[in-house]
Amino acid sequence: MRQRIAVVGGGPGGLAFARVLHRHGHPVAVFERDPAPDARPPGGTLDLHEGLGQLALDKAGLLAEFRGLSRPEGQAMRILDTDGTVLRDWRPRPDGRANPEIDRGQLRDLLLGPLDVQWGRGVTQVVPGVRDGVVVHFAVGRQETFDLVVGADGAWSRVRPAVSSATPHYTGVTVVETSLDDVDTRHPALARLIGDGALGVYGVNRGLVAQRNSGGHVKVYAQFRAPLDWHTHVDLADGEAVRASLLALFDGWAAHVLDLLRHGTAFVHRPLYVLPVSHTWTHTPGVTLLGDAAHLMPPLGAGANLAMLEGAELAESIATGADDLDEVVRAFEERMWVRAGQWATITAAGLERLVSPNPAEALALFDEVQPS
Ligand SMILES: Cc1cc2nc3c(=O)[nH]c(=O)nc-3n(C[C@H](O)[C@H](O)[C@H](O)COP(=O)(O)OP(=O)(O)OC[C@H]3O[C@@H](n4cnc5c(N)ncnc54)[C@H](O)[C@@H]3O)c2cc1C
């Protein structure tokens, strides 16, 4: 008899898991809290690495479609100092496919494909160890029972407490995100400044990153070290007040760089939280975690990639592996913990260097990771 499998969360990890199971003809229930795929803005762009996110798409049979949608030119990266001098201007080779960019919304739609996601089914609690399986409780009040429940429900996972008491803690770095639309026609000078991919400007304990999405959309991330309550005197719902406080924070930076903030619309407050590096738990039959729910780390280009690969690998092992589901999950967890622990260490050190008292550290990091 087929095992009853559920995944909680329809982000990159949960959808990759479900899509690979679907490819192998294995049924899976997908529970997502959002009421519809477009219920909230999907977020910015993601670079999918050859050996991580792209490998996951390959396992889902979606690599060719991804290549048609993604933007290899988006790998370009320019670094400036705070007076606007260009320090590095890196462009990928025309055939370079190591980390092409894709809009999150495009990736979500690609992964969704034929999946029958149960939208508006927020999970409140998962209870393992019940005689007939693992019980999933929903905000709408009903409950269902499964042989395996995969928590792919992100940073503030409601599945995680079933296996671990860990909770995310603040890194000391906050990001405020804003956006520019139609940048090539409405802000041509900024479009030239950003180029085809991303722009990073690093000062003392702060940085500004601007990243092209498709269709002339740009996301700008102001990142800075600050206590969690830095905004006590700023109404976060008042965009002009947030803009003014950011311009004060970045005071003295080149005027054409600060135009990224002056022209930004809608400001989103994102304090950066992480789970402890190398977070693991005592294996609990019937429940596991993947992606941010398992190993929330600083957003330095690994989180979605890892979530997708974990989802694809676990699904493939379930669909093609041995009959003993619990052994499959146990082996998956061991592999995930090692790889995620390595990335958590790398990204934690990366955040320290990118938002650092010594801006030369950010440039040195770029030189270390960028192929020449
Ligand atoms: C600004 C920024 C830039 C980033 N850039 C990159 C990048 O370039 N490359 C990269 O690899 N990573 C990047 N990341 C990290 C990446 O976004 C995450 O690591 C990734 O989205 C994690 O995927 P996930 O599927 O584990 O969780 P999520 O994407 O958080 O998805 C979780 C899903 O679960 C749903 N959910 C939550 N709670 C419940 C519940 N109780 N019941 C049901 N559903 C629930 C949510 O609605 C959501 O759809 C970035 C992050 C940020 C903040």
XYZ file of C-alpha atoms and ligand atoms in Angstrom:
425
model
C 0.000 0.000 0.000
C 1.219 3.515 -0.847
C 2.367 5.568 2.134
C 0.220 8.588 3.051
C 2.532 11.591 2.629
C 1.889 15.288 3.274
C 4.054 18.364 2.886
C 3.266 21.551 4.787
C 4.274 24.689 2.837
C 4.200 25.513 -0.853
C 7.501 27.404 -1.058
C 10.434 26.266 -3.235
C 11.241 23.320 -0.929
C 7.719 21.984 -0.495
C 6.865 22.334 -4.171
C 10.110 20.667 -5.315
C 9.307 17.750 -2.968
C 5.740 17.436 -4.255
C 6.698 17.846 -7.897
C 9.311 15.065 -7.827
C 6.890 12.701 -6.061
C 4.266 13.616 -8.653
C 6.750 12.861 -11.439
C 7.167 9.379 -9.981
C 3.403 8.922 -9.733
C 3.386 8.994 -5.921
C 0.429 10.811 -4.328
C 1.183 13.678 -1.931
C -0.996 16.187 -0.104
C 0.335 19.775 -0.226
C -1.013 22.144 2.433
C -0.339 25.868 1.989
C -1.480 28.644 4.298
C -1.798 31.298 1.573
C -5.331 31.347 0.170
C -4.098 31.447 -3.462
C -0.782 31.371 -5.373
C -0.923 35.141 -5.973
C -2.286 36.089 -2.532
C 0.857 38.107 -1.747
C 3.774 39.485 -3.797
C 6.044 36.530 -4.594
C 9.288 38.384 -3.664
C 12.452 39.032 -5.637
C 14.741 36.993 -7.815
C 16.659 33.813 -6.931
C 19.899 32.531 -8.380
C 19.753 28.765 -8.787
C 23.109 27.011 -8.566
C 24.115 24.252 -10.954
C 24.737 21.669 -8.224
C 21.775 22.672 -5.999
C 18.575 24.308 -7.271
C 19.199 23.348 -10.895
C 19.876 19.752 -9.864
C 16.522 19.744 -8.080
C 14.788 21.017 -11.210
C 16.508 18.295 -13.195
C 15.106 15.675 -10.818
C 11.667 17.235 -11.381
C 12.125 17.118 -15.176
C 11.973 20.925 -15.344
C 15.528 21.950 -16.212
C 14.859 22.715 -19.890
C 11.872 24.899 -19.004
C 13.949 26.674 -16.359
C 16.638 27.417 -18.944
C 13.993 29.035 -21.132
C 12.794 31.295 -18.315
C 15.949 32.145 -16.396
C 18.279 35.080 -16.947
C 21.971 34.077 -17.221
C 22.871 37.760 -17.735
C 21.408 38.392 -14.266
C 24.553 36.826 -12.789
C 26.402 40.130 -13.509
C 27.620 41.860 -10.348
C 28.979 45.353 -9.818
C 30.537 46.618 -6.582
C 30.786 50.330 -5.753
C 32.167 52.211 -2.824
C 30.038 54.736 -1.021
C 31.195 57.667 -3.162
C 29.971 55.823 -6.239
C 33.322 54.630 -7.622
C 33.003 51.306 -9.449
C 35.395 48.837 -7.780
C 34.387 45.646 -9.621
C 32.263 45.090 -12.712
C 31.901 41.334 -13.220
C 29.960 39.885 -16.149
C 29.283 36.216 -16.818
C 30.426 34.535 -20.002
C 27.564 34.422 -22.539
C 27.274 30.637 -22.047
C 27.734 30.856 -18.259
C 24.955 28.858 -16.589
C 26.379 28.430 -13.097
C 23.822 30.611 -11.248
C 21.174 32.108 -13.560
C 18.427 34.188 -11.980
C 14.705 33.508 -12.023
C 11.839 35.512 -10.529
C 10.307 33.743 -7.551
C 6.864 33.961 -9.120
C 8.108 32.254 -12.289
C 9.806 29.535 -10.254
C 6.655 28.959 -8.196
C 4.517 28.616 -11.342
C 7.090 26.293 -12.917
C 7.069 24.022 -9.866
C 3.306 24.192 -9.399
C 2.513 22.891 -12.890
C -0.054 20.073 -12.432
C 0.173 19.961 -8.616
C -3.085 20.047 -6.713
C -2.120 22.325 -3.808
C -4.658 22.768 -1.007
C -4.584 26.562 -0.631
C -5.785 28.246 2.539
C -4.938 25.157 4.652
C -2.707 26.668 7.336
C -1.376 24.048 9.735
C -1.379 24.848 13.441
C 0.201 21.723 14.884
C 1.574 18.302 14.001
C 1.351 15.473 16.539
C 3.545 12.391 15.963
C 3.352 9.114 17.828
C -0.366 8.588 17.430
C -1.313 4.917 16.797
C -2.547 5.399 13.241
C 0.163 7.858 12.128
C 0.964 11.587 12.447
C -1.957 13.940 13.001
C -2.021 17.312 11.222
C -4.226 20.027 12.732
C -5.477 22.890 10.554
C -6.405 26.468 11.423
C -9.813 25.843 9.884
C -10.401 23.208 12.522
C -10.221 19.759 10.886
C -7.426 17.191 11.201
C -5.923 14.499 8.948
C -3.534 11.597 9.542
C -0.443 10.656 7.503
C 2.489 8.219 7.575
C 4.950 11.047 6.895
C 4.580 14.820 7.330
C 7.310 17.019 5.845
C 7.596 20.489 7.360
C 8.582 22.853 4.537
C 6.786 25.773 6.141
C 9.662 28.205 6.438
C 11.300 30.230 9.187
C 8.399 30.177 11.643
C 7.484 26.550 11.001
C 4.484 25.112 12.847
C 5.772 21.598 12.139
C 9.209 22.173 13.724
C 8.000 21.998 17.379
C 7.078 18.340 16.767
C 10.789 17.496 16.474
C 12.802 20.408 17.900
C 12.548 23.186 20.454
C 14.871 25.486 18.459
C 13.571 28.936 17.493
C 15.137 31.556 15.199
C 17.179 34.373 16.730
C 17.972 37.841 15.376
C 21.347 38.223 13.608
C 21.768 41.907 14.445
C 21.253 42.792 10.778
C 18.043 44.249 9.400
C 17.030 44.538 5.751
C 14.524 47.060 4.452
C 13.376 46.180 0.956
C 12.002 48.588 -1.631
C 11.265 48.346 -5.365
C 11.604 50.265 -8.621
C 9.275 49.530 -11.524
C 9.905 49.998 -15.228
C 13.436 51.063 -14.383
C 14.719 51.313 -17.967
C 12.193 53.943 -18.975
C 11.407 55.637 -15.662
C 14.898 55.659 -14.102
C 17.399 55.166 -16.956
C 20.368 56.449 -14.926
C 19.661 53.884 -12.191
C 19.152 51.198 -14.838
C 22.645 51.932 -16.200
C 24.093 52.006 -12.687
C 22.659 48.576 -11.842
C 23.520 46.943 -15.185
C 22.121 43.515 -16.127
C 22.347 41.862 -12.723
C 23.054 43.179 -9.255
C 24.817 46.127 -7.679
C 26.340 46.140 -4.200
C 27.542 49.219 -2.314
C 29.179 48.618 1.039
C 29.946 51.077 3.837
C 30.595 50.801 7.559
C 28.074 48.350 9.030
C 25.678 48.881 6.125
C 25.138 48.112 2.486
C 22.771 48.770 -0.393
C 22.061 45.991 -2.876
C 19.958 46.473 -6.013
C 18.945 43.493 -8.088
C 17.222 43.303 -11.432
C 14.169 41.067 -11.764
C 12.480 40.447 -15.110
C 10.332 43.092 -16.808
C 12.321 46.127 -15.658
C 11.530 45.485 -11.975
C 14.325 46.104 -9.442
C 14.471 45.149 -5.786
C 16.614 47.287 -3.518
C 17.785 45.950 -0.156
C 19.092 48.396 2.467
C 20.931 46.312 5.062
C 22.397 47.564 8.300
C 23.428 46.528 11.792
C 20.880 47.725 14.301
C 19.037 46.592 17.400
C 15.755 44.862 16.662
C 13.856 47.903 17.927
C 15.754 50.426 15.725
C 12.425 51.658 14.340
C 10.882 52.626 17.673
C 10.505 56.207 16.450
C 9.595 55.324 12.849
C 6.121 54.290 11.742
C 6.909 51.304 9.481
C 3.537 51.722 7.771
C 4.530 55.247 6.693
C 6.715 54.828 3.567
C 7.939 58.426 3.609
C 9.019 58.119 7.244
C 10.922 54.890 6.474
C 12.563 56.486 3.430
C 13.634 59.511 5.496
C 15.112 57.315 8.222
C 17.031 55.235 5.649
C 18.369 58.368 3.922
C 19.566 59.586 7.332
C 21.188 56.187 7.996
C 23.028 56.270 4.647
C 23.838 59.994 4.883
C 27.034 60.981 3.047
C 26.773 58.289 0.349
C 26.877 59.394 -3.302
C 23.645 61.089 -4.391
C 23.193 58.856 -7.433
C 23.476 55.758 -5.229
C 20.922 57.115 -2.759
C 18.505 57.615 -5.664
C 17.863 53.883 -5.223
C 16.129 54.795 -1.955
C 14.678 58.129 -3.119
C 12.783 56.478 -5.979
C 11.834 53.270 -4.183
C 8.155 52.479 -3.640
C 6.757 50.481 -0.712
C 9.209 49.585 2.056
C 9.200 46.109 3.604
C 10.913 45.536 6.958
C 12.863 42.249 7.156
C 14.991 41.752 10.282
C 17.232 38.772 9.528
C 16.715 35.759 11.779
C 18.606 32.456 11.752
C 18.369 29.068 13.402
C 21.471 27.880 15.281
C 24.229 26.737 12.877
C 24.124 22.941 12.530
C 20.616 22.649 13.937
C 19.684 18.971 14.246
C 17.068 17.056 16.204
C 16.371 13.613 17.551
C 14.898 11.617 14.685
C 11.138 11.390 15.147
C 9.329 8.730 13.078
C 6.710 10.239 10.777
C 7.900 13.867 10.829
C 10.798 15.668 9.214
C 11.766 19.187 8.133
C 13.483 20.712 5.138
C 14.479 24.164 3.895
C 14.184 27.207 6.160
C 12.119 25.216 8.655
C 15.197 23.031 9.236
C 18.087 25.485 8.788
C 17.116 29.149 8.421
C 20.297 31.010 7.455
C 21.268 34.494 6.203
C 19.948 35.203 2.676
C 23.210 34.824 0.795
C 21.990 32.787 -2.140
C 21.733 29.304 -0.610
C 18.383 28.951 1.206
C 16.025 28.304 -1.703
C 18.661 26.199 -3.454
C 19.065 23.921 -0.445
C 15.325 23.717 0.187
C 14.702 22.627 -3.401
C 17.472 20.054 -3.496
C 16.421 18.590 -0.158
C 12.815 18.370 -1.346
C 13.824 16.719 -4.617
C 16.239 14.269 -2.970
C 13.818 13.184 -0.262
C 11.036 12.698 -2.800
C 13.294 10.708 -5.111
C 14.443 8.486 -2.248
C 10.862 7.848 -1.175
C 9.697 7.109 -4.703
C 12.569 4.889 -5.746
C 14.032 3.714 -2.462
C 13.534 0.909 -0.031
C 10.168 0.030 1.525
C 11.228 1.261 4.946
C 10.072 4.883 4.864
C 11.580 5.623 8.248
C 15.054 4.492 7.120
C 14.745 6.683 3.999
C 13.888 9.729 6.139
C 16.641 8.986 8.633
C 19.258 8.810 5.854
C 17.880 12.003 4.297
C 18.198 13.890 7.593
C 21.814 12.793 8.111
C 22.752 14.024 4.634
C 20.810 17.286 4.988
C 22.327 18.133 8.374
C 25.892 17.833 7.076
C 25.329 19.903 3.906
C 23.120 22.531 5.586
C 25.598 22.870 8.457
C 28.349 23.685 5.977
C 26.201 26.324 4.240
C 25.016 27.804 7.530
C 28.645 28.311 8.536
C 29.519 29.876 5.169
C 26.533 32.216 5.109
C 26.924 33.285 8.753
C 30.552 34.244 8.062
C 29.433 35.914 4.812
C 26.917 38.111 6.585
C 29.558 39.177 9.111
C 31.811 40.296 6.248
C 29.146 41.919 4.055
C 27.695 44.061 6.821
C 30.922 44.794 8.618
C 32.765 47.638 10.351
C 35.373 47.199 7.611
C 33.808 47.570 4.116
C 36.985 46.121 2.542
C 35.778 42.757 3.863
C 32.800 42.828 1.485
C 35.068 43.407 -1.484
C 37.464 40.680 -0.357
C 34.531 38.269 -0.049
C 33.386 39.122 -3.567
C 36.907 38.446 -4.899
C 36.999 35.089 -3.124
C 33.692 33.758 -4.443
C 33.489 35.289 -7.917
C 35.092 33.337 -10.761
C 37.710 35.532 -12.471
C 15.670 39.091 0.607
C 15.956 37.626 0.405
C 16.681 37.195 -0.694
C 16.971 35.838 -0.881
N 17.685 35.445 -1.977
C 17.958 34.137 -2.157
C 18.681 33.660 -3.325
O 19.056 34.431 -4.220
N 18.923 32.320 -3.440
C 18.510 31.434 -2.487
O 18.769 30.225 -2.640
N 17.829 31.838 -1.396
C 17.541 33.155 -1.206
N 16.840 33.552 -0.096
C 16.415 32.553 0.891
C 15.151 31.868 0.410
O 14.146 32.824 0.173
C 14.640 30.860 1.425
O 15.709 30.136 1.963
C 13.643 29.915 0.755
O 12.503 30.620 0.312
C 13.245 28.795 1.696
O 12.320 27.964 1.035
P 11.325 27.073 1.884
O 10.482 26.357 0.874
O 12.067 26.303 2.889
O 10.435 28.110 2.727
P 9.547 29.372 2.261
O 9.998 29.931 0.958
O 9.515 30.295 3.437
O 8.127 28.730 2.041
C 7.348 28.312 3.126
C 5.903 28.196 2.683
O 5.148 27.658 3.743
C 3.953 28.383 3.909
N 3.566 28.259 5.318
C 4.131 28.872 6.380
N 3.528 28.476 7.505
C 2.571 27.598 7.141
C 1.606 26.846 7.884
N 1.540 26.947 9.219
N 0.767 26.034 7.207
C 0.839 25.924 5.840
N 1.722 26.629 5.105
C 2.587 27.444 5.751
C 4.316 29.799 3.508
O 3.161 30.553 3.134
C 5.262 29.533 2.332
O 4.560 29.437 1.115
C 16.540 34.909 0.091
C 15.795 35.343 1.201
C 15.506 36.689 1.363
C 14.716 37.148 2.580
